[in-house]
Tab-separated table of N, CA and C in Angstrom:
chain	number	residue	atom	x	y	z
R	1	MET	N	4.267	-40.557	13.850
R	1	MET	CA	4.387	-39.726	12.735
R	1	MET	C	4.477	-38.223	13.924
R	2	ALA	N	5.128	-37.682	13.492
R	2	ALA	CA	5.339	-36.029	13.805
R	2	ALA	C	3.897	-35.006	13.227
R	3	LYS	N	4.060	-34.143	14.445
R	3	LYS	CA	2.676	-33.677	13.984
R	3	LYS	C	3.061	-32.307	13.732
R	4	HIS	N	2.783	-31.299	12.751
R	4	HIS	CA	3.292	-30.037	12.232
R	4	HIS	C	1.862	-29.152	12.744
R	5	GLU	N	2.775	-28.047	13.645
R	5	GLU	CA	1.381	-27.185	13.907
R	5	GLU	C	0.975	-26.546	11.983
R	6	LEU	N	-0.058	-26.154	12.559
R	6	LEU	CA	-0.987	-25.394	11.534
R	6	LEU	C	-0.828	-23.906	11.591
R	7	GLU	N	-0.503	-23.384	10.885
R	7	GLU	CA	-0.473	-21.890	10.616
R	7	GLU	C	-1.795	-20.833	10.110
R	8	ARG	N	-2.021	-20.379	10.241
R	8	ARG	CA	-3.440	-19.011	9.639
R	8	ARG	C	-2.571	-19.135	8.503
R	9	VAL	N	-3.964	-19.124	7.408
R	9	VAL	CA	-3.276	-18.450	6.074
R	9	VAL	C	-4.501	-17.712	5.634
R	10	GLU	N	-3.878	-16.830	4.618
R	10	GLU	CA	-4.808	-15.734	3.409
R	10	GLU	C	-4.829	-16.207	2.085
R	11	LEU	N	-6.041	-16.802	1.919
R	11	LEU	CA	-6.183	-17.155	0.767
R	11	LEU	C	-6.461	-15.827	-0.727
R	12	THR	N	-5.816	-15.285	-1.702
R	12	THR	CA	-6.329	-14.662	-2.692
R	12	THR	C	-5.574	-14.926	-3.786
R	13	ASN	N	-6.438	-14.252	-5.244
R	13	ASN	CA	-5.488	-14.510	-6.009
R	13	ASN	C	-6.214	-13.657	-7.129
R	14	MET	N	-5.541	-13.376	-8.765
R	14	MET	CA	-5.130	-12.468	-9.157
R	14	MET	C	-5.059	-12.586	-10.917
R	15	CYS	N	-5.819	-12.414	-11.762
R	15	CYS	CA	-5.754	-12.815	-13.360
R	15	CYS	C	-5.267	-11.671	-13.950
R	16	ALA	N	-4.666	-12.238	-14.567
R	16	ALA	CA	-3.934	-10.751	-15.974
R	16	ALA	C	-4.944	-11.158	-17.035
R	17	ILE	N	-5.763	-10.383	-17.437
R	17	ILE	CA	-7.000	-10.396	-18.671
R	17	ILE	C	-6.277	-9.749	-19.761
R	18	ILE	N	-5.533	-11.004	-20.935
R	18	ILE	CA	-5.080	-10.505	-21.860
R	18	ILE	C	-5.559	-10.141	-22.806
R	19	ASP	N	-5.364	-9.188	-23.780
R	19	ASP	CA	-6.343	-8.816	-25.254
R	19	ASP	C	-5.162	-8.966	-25.953
R	20	GLU	N	-4.284	-10.264	-26.822
R	20	GLU	CA	-3.851	-10.606	-27.414
R	20	GLU	C	-3.693	-9.818	-29.175
R	21	GLU	N	-4.698	-9.620	-29.094
R	21	GLU	CA	-4.826	-8.979	-30.459
R	21	GLU	C	-4.327	-7.484	-30.542
R	22	ASN	N	-4.681	-6.534	-29.117
R	22	ASN	CA	-4.233	-5.365	-29.444
R	22	ASN	C	-2.914	-5.327	-28.388
R	23	GLN	N	-2.762	-6.423	-27.982
R	23	GLN	CA	-1.652	-6.390	-26.739
R	23	GLN	C	-1.623	-5.496	-25.257
R	24	LYS	N	-2.689	-5.709	-25.023
R	24	LYS	CA	-3.203	-4.963	-23.719
R	24	LYS	C	-3.879	-5.868	-22.940
R	25	VAL	N	-3.865	-5.640	-21.641
R	25	VAL	CA	-4.214	-5.919	-20.188
R	25	VAL	C	-5.282	-4.892	-19.474
R	26	VAL	N	-5.831	-6.111	-18.806
R	26	VAL	CA	-7.594	-5.317	-18.106
R	26	VAL	C	-6.200	-4.960	-16.481
R	27	VAL	N	-6.617	-3.441	-15.542
R	27	VAL	CA	-5.900	-3.617	-14.984
R	27	VAL	C	-6.684	-2.591	-14.242
R	28	GLN	N	-6.159	-2.396	-12.722
R	28	GLN	CA	-6.898	-1.826	-11.862
R	28	GLN	C	-5.975	-0.583	-11.241
R	29	LYS	N	-6.531	0.288	-11.145
R	29	LYS	CA	-5.899	1.719	-10.234
R	29	LYS	C	-6.471	1.464	-8.737
R	30	ARG	N	-6.025	0.535	-7.903
R	30	ARG	CA	-6.779	0.544	-6.754
R	30	ARG	C	-6.585	2.057	-5.648
R	31	VAL	N	-7.587	1.997	-5.042
R	31	VAL	CA	-7.607	3.583	-3.950
R	31	VAL	C	-7.398	2.981	-2.455
R	32	LYS	N	-8.281	1.474	-2.792
R	32	LYS	CA	-7.841	0.868	-0.883
R	32	LYS	C	-6.506	0.977	-0.783
R	33	SER	N	-6.543	-0.650	-0.105
R	33	SER	CA	-5.256	-1.582	0.530
R	33	SER	C	-4.380	-1.666	-1.283
R	34	TRP	N	-3.257	-1.745	-0.551
R	34	TRP	CA	-2.135	-1.952	-1.505
R	34	TRP	C	-2.548	-1.356	-2.784
R	35	CYS	N	-2.271	0.468	-2.614
R	35	CYS	CA	-2.733	1.068	-3.656
R	35	CYS	C	-1.887	1.063	-4.659
R	36	GLY	N	-2.499	1.678	-6.062
R	36	GLY	CA	-1.149	1.394	-7.243
R	36	GLY	C	-2.020	0.705	-8.330
R	37	ILE	N	-1.473	0.523	-9.422
R	37	ILE	CA	-1.807	0.097	-10.363
R	37	ILE	C	-1.421	-1.870	-10.319
R	38	THR	N	-2.408	-2.188	-10.596
R	38	THR	CA	-2.613	-4.123	-10.129
R	38	THR	C	-3.327	-4.834	-11.137
R	39	PHE	N	-3.333	-5.850	-11.690
R	39	PHE	CA	-4.394	-6.714	-12.108
R	39	PHE	C	-5.132	-7.063	-11.215
R	40	PRO	N	-6.497	-7.153	-11.632
R	40	PRO	CA	-7.917	-7.561	-10.378
R	40	PRO	C	-7.824	-8.866	-10.129
R	41	GLY	N	-8.295	-9.113	-9.099
R	41	GLY	CA	-8.377	-10.064	-7.847
R	41	GLY	C	-8.909	-10.002	-6.963
R	42	GLY	N	-8.590	-11.054	-5.916
R	42	GLY	CA	-9.540	-10.675	-4.447
R	42	GLY	C	-9.175	-11.410	-3.312
R	43	HIS	N	-9.969	-12.006	-2.561
R	43	HIS	CA	-10.210	-12.904	-2.035
R	43	HIS	C	-11.037	-14.139	-1.933
R	44	VAL	N	-10.558	-15.420	-1.741
R	44	VAL	CA	-11.023	-16.741	-1.717
R	44	VAL	C	-12.032	-16.898	-0.438
R	45	GLU	N	-13.318	-17.215	-0.600
R	45	GLU	CA	-14.423	-17.176	0.365
R	45	GLU	C	-13.999	-18.659	0.788
R	46	ARG	N	-14.617	-18.547	2.255
R	46	ARG	CA	-13.970	-20.089	3.082
R	46	ARG	C	-15.225	-21.270	1.963
R	47	ALA	N	-14.110	-21.878	1.959
R	47	ALA	CA	-14.646	-23.483	1.148
R	47	ALA	C	-14.695	-23.087	-0.041
R	48	GLU	N	-14.718	-22.138	-1.037
R	48	GLU	CA	-14.446	-21.713	-2.369
R	48	GLU	C	-13.251	-22.540	-2.729
R	49	ALA	N	-13.503	-23.273	-4.007
R	49	ALA	CA	-12.215	-23.505	-4.680
R	49	ALA	C	-11.600	-22.373	-5.355
R	50	ILE	N	-10.190	-22.763	-5.694
R	50	ILE	CA	-9.451	-21.229	-6.287
R	50	ILE	C	-9.809	-20.680	-7.247
R	51	VAL	N	-10.425	-21.820	-8.940
R	51	VAL	CA	-10.194	-21.285	-10.063
R	51	VAL	C	-11.772	-20.809	-9.837
R	52	PRO	N	-12.791	-21.126	-8.931
R	52	PRO	CA	-13.901	-20.219	-9.074
R	52	PRO	C	-13.980	-19.314	-8.432
R	53	SER	N	-13.396	-18.742	-7.370
R	53	SER	CA	-13.128	-17.667	-6.581
R	53	SER	C	-12.378	-16.424	-7.773
R	54	THR	N	-11.388	-16.833	-8.323
R	54	THR	CA	-11.241	-16.158	-9.294
R	54	THR	C	-11.792	-15.718	-10.650
R	55	ILE	N	-12.657	-16.383	-10.836
R	55	ILE	CA	-13.575	-16.163	-11.737
R	55	ILE	C	-14.944	-15.307	-11.252
R	56	ARG	N	-15.176	-15.206	-10.186
R	56	ARG	CA	-16.299	-14.427	-9.216
R	56	ARG	C	-15.366	-13.035	-8.790
R	57	GLU	N	-14.016	-13.326	-8.778
R	57	GLU	CA	-13.499	-12.157	-7.960
R	57	GLU	C	-13.289	-10.781	-9.505
R	58	ILE	N	-13.159	-11.905	-10.657
R	58	ILE	CA	-12.801	-10.638	-12.223
R	58	ILE	C	-14.156	-10.282	-12.377
R	59	LYS	N	-15.460	-10.932	-12.246
R	59	LYS	CA	-16.569	-10.531	-12.693
R	59	LYS	C	-17.132	-9.517	-11.884
R	60	GLU	N	-16.765	-9.779	-10.486
R	60	GLU	CA	-17.359	-8.842	-9.333
R	60	GLU	C	-16.205	-7.101	-9.764
R	61	GLU	N	-15.121	-7.058	-10.287
R	61	GLU	CA	-14.180	-5.869	-9.977
R	61	GLU	C	-13.836	-5.792	-11.226
R	62	THR	N	-14.409	-6.191	-12.587
R	62	THR	CA	-14.444	-5.592	-14.196
R	62	THR	C	-15.259	-5.871	-15.328
R	63	GLY	N	-16.486	-6.573	-14.273
R	63	GLY	CA	-17.840	-6.858	-15.328
R	63	GLY	C	-17.172	-8.211	-16.312
R	64	LEU	N	-16.436	-8.491	-16.704
R	64	LEU	CA	-15.813	-9.466	-17.283
R	64	LEU	C	-16.046	-10.769	-16.754
R	65	ASP	N	-16.505	-11.670	-17.763
R	65	ASP	CA	-16.744	-13.051	-17.914
R	65	ASP	C	-14.715	-13.833	-17.948
R	66	ILE	N	-14.455	-14.666	-17.665
R	66	ILE	CA	-13.624	-14.980	-17.940
R	66	ILE	C	-13.497	-16.814	-18.139
R	67	ARG	N	-12.748	-17.326	-19.227
R	67	ARG	CA	-12.639	-18.679	-19.094
R	67	ARG	C	-11.515	-19.275	-19.407
R	68	ASP	N	-11.205	-20.439	-19.053
R	68	ASP	CA	-9.897	-20.900	-20.014
R	68	ASP	C	-8.853	-20.384	-19.100
R	69	LEU	N	-8.745	-20.387	-17.708
R	69	LEU	CA	-7.840	-19.593	-16.915
R	69	LEU	C	-6.102	-20.625	-16.655
R	70	LYS	N	-5.367	-20.121	-17.379
R	70	LYS	CA	-4.014	-20.894	-16.773
R	70	LYS	C	-2.853	-20.153	-15.549
R	71	ALA	N	-2.606	-21.300	-14.846
R	71	ALA	CA	-2.200	-20.893	-13.528
R	71	ALA	C	-0.791	-20.568	-14.067
R	72	CYS	N	0.049	-19.472	-13.357
R	72	CYS	CA	0.979	-18.801	-13.676
R	72	CYS	C	2.030	-19.149	-12.064
R	73	GLY	N	1.404	-19.390	-11.322
R	73	GLY	CA	2.348	-19.720	-10.180
R	73	GLY	C	1.552	-18.911	-9.030
R	74	ILE	N	2.636	-18.529	-8.029
R	74	ILE	CA	2.142	-18.035	-6.468
R	74	ILE	C	3.250	-17.191	-6.354
R	75	LYS	N	2.143	-16.449	-5.195
R	75	LYS	CA	3.429	-15.206	-4.741
R	75	LYS	C	2.758	-15.683	-3.150
R	76	ASP	N	4.361	-15.482	-1.958
R	76	ASP	CA	3.462	-16.129	-0.770
R	76	ASP	C	4.852	-15.168	0.078
R	77	TRP	N	4.244	-15.176	1.715
R	77	TRP	CA	5.167	-15.172	2.646
R	77	TRP	C	4.541	-15.086	3.778
R	78	TYR	N	5.818	-15.482	4.375
R	78	TYR	CA	4.785	-15.420	6.060
R	78	TYR	C	5.386	-14.796	7.254
R	79	ASN	N	4.597	-14.453	7.630
R	79	ASN	CA	4.529	-13.432	8.775
R	79	ASN	C	4.963	-13.432	10.316
R	80	PRO	N	6.464	-13.815	10.222
R	80	PRO	CA	6.853	-14.298	12.104
R	80	PRO	C	5.797	-13.495	13.007
R	81	GLU	N	5.531	-11.789	12.971
R	81	GLU	CA	4.758	-11.274	13.986
R	81	GLU	C	3.121	-11.545	14.084
R	82	THR	N	2.597	-11.700	12.971
R	82	THR	CA	1.344	-12.995	13.065
R	82	THR	C	1.113	-13.913	13.186
R	83	SER	N	1.920	-14.987	12.659
R	83	SER	CA	2.358	-16.250	12.750
R	83	SER	C	1.474	-16.552	11.666
R	84	SER	N	1.210	-15.500	10.339
R	84	SER	CA	0.643	-16.011	9.341
R	84	SER	C	0.975	-16.415	7.938
R	85	ARG	N	0.396	-16.985	7.127
R	85	ARG	CA	1.200	-17.131	5.567
R	85	ARG	C	0.097	-16.607	5.343
R	86	TYR	N	-0.034	-15.415	3.842
R	86	TYR	CA	-0.256	-14.577	2.543
R	86	TYR	C	-0.227	-15.405	1.625
R	87	ILE	N	-0.894	-15.931	0.899
R	87	ILE	CA	-0.687	-16.319	-0.658
R	87	ILE	C	-1.712	-15.944	-1.384
R	88	VAL	N	-0.941	-15.384	-3.225
R	88	VAL	CA	-1.847	-15.013	-3.840
R	88	VAL	C	-1.593	-16.458	-4.921
R	89	PHE	N	-2.787	-16.785	-5.723
R	89	PHE	CA	-2.703	-17.310	-7.321
R	89	PHE	C	-2.970	-17.152	-7.946
R	90	LEU	N	-1.595	-16.912	-8.941
R	90	LEU	CA	-1.627	-16.168	-10.067
R	90	LEU	C	-2.106	-16.569	-10.994
R	91	PHE	N	-3.265	-15.905	-11.887
R	91	PHE	CA	-3.627	-16.509	-13.301
R	91	PHE	C	-3.606	-15.503	-14.786
R	92	ALA	N	-3.759	-15.996	-15.318
R	92	ALA	CA	-3.822	-16.034	-16.959
R	92	ALA	C	-4.438	-15.943	-17.527
R	93	THR	N	-5.297	-15.409	-18.658
R	93	THR	CA	-6.480	-15.669	-19.673
R	93	THR	C	-6.410	-15.054	-20.594
R	94	THR	N	-6.299	-15.319	-22.146
R	94	THR	CA	-7.163	-14.318	-23.355
R	94	THR	C	-8.540	-14.602	-23.453
R	95	ASN	N	-9.254	-15.390	-23.054
R	95	ASN	CA	-10.444	-15.967	-23.027
R	95	ASN	C	-11.758	-14.991	-22.054
R	96	PHE	N	-12.184	-13.984	-22.764
R	96	PHE	CA	-12.866	-13.118	-21.800
R	96	PHE	C	-14.640	-12.612	-22.758
R	97	SER	N	-15.357	-12.166	-21.768
R	97	SER	CA	-16.343	-11.593	-22.557
R	97	SER	C	-17.006	-10.551	-21.571
R	98	GLY	N	-18.051	-9.733	-22.170
R	98	GLY	CA	-18.501	-8.503	-21.281
R	98	GLY	C	-18.128	-7.342	-21.603
R	99	ASN	N	-18.713	-6.580	-20.816
R	99	ASN	CA	-18.273	-5.034	-21.129
R	99	ASN	C	-17.496	-4.588	-19.625
R	100	LEU	N	-16.277	-4.004	-19.716
R	100	LEU	CA	-15.678	-3.792	-18.619
R	100	LEU	C	-16.196	-2.793	-18.077
R	101	LEU	N	-16.280	-2.827	-16.693
R	101	LEU	CA	-16.662	-1.858	-15.915
R	101	LEU	C	-15.868	-0.575	-15.869
R	102	GLU	N	-16.205	0.508	-15.754
R	102	GLU	CA	-14.732	1.447	-15.365
R	102	GLU	C	-14.736	1.999	-14.084
R	103	GLU	N	-15.262	1.846	-13.155
R	103	GLU	CA	-14.939	1.882	-11.852
R	103	GLU	C	-15.764	1.054	-10.560
R	104	THR	N	-14.689	0.544	-9.756
R	104	THR	CA	-15.595	-0.420	-8.547
R	104	THR	C	-15.430	0.640	-7.277
R	105	ALA	N	-15.653	-0.102	-6.423
R	105	ALA	CA	-15.223	0.416	-5.165
R	105	ALA	C	-13.903	0.523	-4.930
R	106	GLU	N	-13.188	-0.652	-5.464
R	106	GLU	CA	-11.207	-1.057	-5.506
R	106	GLU	C	-10.534	-0.096	-6.220
R	107	GLY	N	-11.633	0.921	-7.086
R	107	GLY	CA	-10.988	1.674	-8.350
R	107	GLY	C	-11.318	1.504	-9.395
R	108	GLU	N	-10.599	2.501	-10.353
R	108	GLU	CA	-10.638	2.422	-11.650
R	108	GLU	C	-10.324	1.372	-12.826
R	109	VAL	N	-11.002	1.107	-13.299
R	109	VAL	CA	-10.326	-0.162	-14.049
R	109	VAL	C	-10.419	-0.266	-15.907
R	110	TYR	N	-9.398	-0.313	-16.468
R	110	TYR	CA	-9.212	0.148	-17.938
R	110	TYR	C	-8.188	-1.013	-18.159
R	111	TRP	N	-8.564	-1.140	-19.528
R	111	TRP	CA	-7.604	-1.863	-20.525
R	111	TRP	C	-5.944	-1.006	-20.461
R	112	GLU	N	-5.026	-1.274	-20.454
R	112	GLU	CA	-3.554	-0.573	-20.981
R	112	GLU	C	-2.782	-1.231	-21.677
R	113	ASP	N	-1.514	-0.651	-22.260
R	113	ASP	CA	-0.501	-1.360	-23.042
R	113	ASP	C	0.162	-2.247	-22.250
R	114	ILE	N	0.487	-3.505	-22.469
R	114	ILE	CA	1.065	-4.335	-22.028
R	114	ILE	C	3.049	-3.700	-21.909
R	115	GLU	N	3.374	-3.318	-23.354
R	115	GLU	CA	4.417	-2.376	-22.465
R	115	GLU	C	4.662	-1.341	-21.931
R	116	LYS	N	3.457	-0.834	-21.408
R	116	LYS	CA	3.713	0.245	-21.232
R	116	LYS	C	3.768	0.076	-19.334
R	117	LEU	N	3.302	-0.913	-18.791
R	117	LEU	CA	3.244	-1.619	-17.177
R	117	LEU	C	4.299	-1.071	-16.375
R	118	PRO	N	5.665	-1.422	-16.835
R	118	PRO	CA	6.625	-0.777	-16.467
R	118	PRO	C	6.823	0.467	-15.783
R	119	ASP	N	6.222	1.205	-16.412
R	119	ASP	CA	6.257	2.944	-16.641
R	119	ASP	C	5.261	3.166	-15.811
R	120	LEU	N	4.142	2.331	-15.362
R	120	LEU	CA	3.388	3.608	-14.581
R	120	LEU	C	3.455	3.071	-13.029
R	121	GLU	N	2.584	3.653	-12.108
R	121	GLU	CA	2.710	3.833	-10.516
R	121	GLU	C	1.712	3.045	-9.989
R	122	LEU	N	2.391	1.692	-10.021
R	122	LEU	CA	2.189	0.124	-9.388
R	122	LEU	C	1.990	0.179	-8.413
R	123	SER	N	1.388	-0.874	-7.541
R	123	SER	CA	1.430	-1.474	-6.200
R	123	SER	C	2.834	-2.042	-5.950
R	124	SER	N	3.089	-1.983	-4.569
R	124	SER	CA	4.497	-2.509	-4.177
R	124	SER	C	4.492	-3.971	-4.446
R	125	GLY	N	5.692	-4.498	-5.299
R	125	GLY	CA	5.656	-5.527	-5.421
R	125	GLY	C	5.038	-6.176	-6.622
R	126	PHE	N	4.339	-5.564	-7.525
R	126	PHE	CA	3.412	-5.936	-8.492
R	126	PHE	C	4.314	-6.117	-9.701
R	127	TRP	N	5.428	-5.987	-10.123
R	127	TRP	CA	5.787	-5.834	-11.266
R	127	TRP	C	6.222	-7.546	-11.221
R	128	GLU	N	6.948	-7.294	-10.213
R	128	GLU	CA	7.339	-8.987	-9.852
R	128	GLU	C	6.496	-10.505	-10.635
R	129	MET	N	4.999	-9.352	-10.172
R	129	MET	CA	4.112	-10.912	-10.495
R	129	MET	C	3.688	-10.559	-11.610
R	130	ALA	N	3.564	-9.643	-12.318
R	130	ALA	CA	3.324	-9.259	-13.717
R	130	ALA	C	4.081	-10.033	-14.632
R	131	GLU	N	5.402	-10.019	-14.519
R	131	GLU	CA	6.533	-10.759	-14.794
R	131	GLU	C	6.147	-12.231	-15.079
R	132	MET	N	5.709	-12.707	-13.969
R	132	MET	CA	5.768	-13.715	-13.578
R	132	MET	C	3.770	-14.677	-14.829
R	133	MET	N	3.594	-13.747	-14.978
R	133	MET	CA	2.257	-13.769	-14.976
R	133	MET	C	2.418	-13.613	-16.535
R	134	LEU	N	2.861	-12.741	-16.752
R	134	LEU	CA	3.095	-12.476	-18.545
R	134	LEU	C	4.252	-13.297	-19.018
R	135	SER	N	5.423	-13.602	-18.722
R	135	SER	CA	6.602	-14.695	-19.068
R	135	SER	C	6.998	-16.003	-18.816
R	136	ARG	N	5.727	-15.753	-17.816
R	136	ARG	CA	5.633	-17.402	-16.694
R	136	ARG	C	7.074	-18.264	-16.449
R	137	LYS	N	8.203	-17.068	-16.160
R	137	LYS	CA	9.433	-17.365	-16.322
R	137	LYS	C	9.768	-18.289	-14.731
R	138	TYR	N	8.836	-17.670	-13.817
R	138	TYR	CA	9.150	-18.680	-12.442
R	138	TYR	C	8.004	-19.563	-12.166
R	139	ALA	N	7.967	-20.180	-10.870
R	139	ALA	CA	6.826	-20.866	-9.982
R	139	ALA	C	6.090	-20.065	-8.849
R	140	GLU	N	7.200	-19.622	-8.697
R	140	GLU	CA	6.908	-19.074	-6.866
R	140	GLU	C	7.715	-17.482	-6.682
R	141	PHE	N	7.124	-16.653	-6.272
R	141	PHE	CA	7.711	-15.063	-5.989
R	141	PHE	C	7.565	-15.283	-4.165
R	142	SER	N	8.266	-15.556	-3.810
R	142	SER	CA	8.007	-15.219	-2.451
R	142	SER	C	9.115	-14.147	-1.654
R	143	TYR	N	8.840	-13.806	-0.276
R	143	TYR	CA	9.161	-12.833	0.386
R	143	TYR	C	9.783	-13.460	1.903
R	144	LEU	N	10.779	-13.711	2.291
R	144	LEU	CA	11.267	-13.803	3.155
R	144	LEU	C	11.334	-12.355	4.231
R	145	ILE	N	10.376	-12.478	5.377
R	145	ILE	CA	10.696	-11.326	6.060
R	145	ILE	C	11.809	-11.247	7.151
R	146	ASP	N	12.656	-10.504	7.424
R	146	ASP	CA	13.992	-11.214	8.051
R	146	ASP	C	14.027	-9.275	8.760
R	147	GLY	N	12.939	-9.272	10.290
R	147	GLY	CA	13.269	-7.812	10.715
R	147	GLY	C	12.210	-6.672	9.854
R	148	LYS	N	12.719	-6.425	9.775
R	148	LYS	CA	12.110	-4.877	8.452
R	148	LYS	C	12.399	-5.184	7.081
R	149	ASP	N	13.649	-6.141	6.552
R	149	ASP	CA	13.867	-6.315	5.624
R	149	ASP	C	12.625	-7.143	4.954
R	150	TRP	N	11.894	-7.170	3.603
R	150	TRP	CA	11.459	-8.418	2.654
R	150	TRP	C	12.496	-8.476	1.781
R	151	ILE	N	12.999	-9.795	1.637
R	151	ILE	CA	14.401	-10.294	0.792
R	151	ILE	C	13.081	-11.289	0.110
R	152	LYS	N	13.119	-11.181	-1.457
R	152	LYS	CA	12.402	-11.618	-2.369
R	152	LYS	C	13.170	-12.718	-2.987
R	153	ASN	N	12.427	-13.603	-2.878
R	153	ASN	CA	12.962	-14.982	-3.922
R	153	ASN	C	12.726	-15.859	-4.948
R	154	PHE	N	12.929	-16.494	-6.010
R	154	PHE	CA	11.685	-16.690	-6.758
R	154	PHE	C	12.479	-18.159	-6.999
R	155	TYR	N	11.720	-18.598	-7.417
R	155	TYR	CA	11.438	-19.892	-7.586
R	155	TYR	C	11.104	-20.460	-8.927
């Protein structure tokens, strides 16, 4: 059996918290890396399971407790310069409780109308992720990096 060289992988998560009654979602106006409007999320810690990592990150970044997460797909890309892969596990939920924080070190957090999302100052590549999470049209959003070009692929 052939051996495959392992690649370094950075695991992250993101969750669309949806208020179906008011047609709103929680957004974060990021001021650190990947600036702009996104859904909240963060990194998976060493040996942490994916869903619990998402629940933890959402609590830290929004103050909300979430349950009944539905997998919406993944976003990923392989960076040939660093020989590493970056993976974002995408989730959505309509089951939440608690009080929404106004701001964290990551940025301002607030409810936004779903229909207004395309008109906001979104983080680069976020709209495609939001569409996947809200419509569940694709299972994977991947970039193929070809020199300076980042080619989008949907599966």
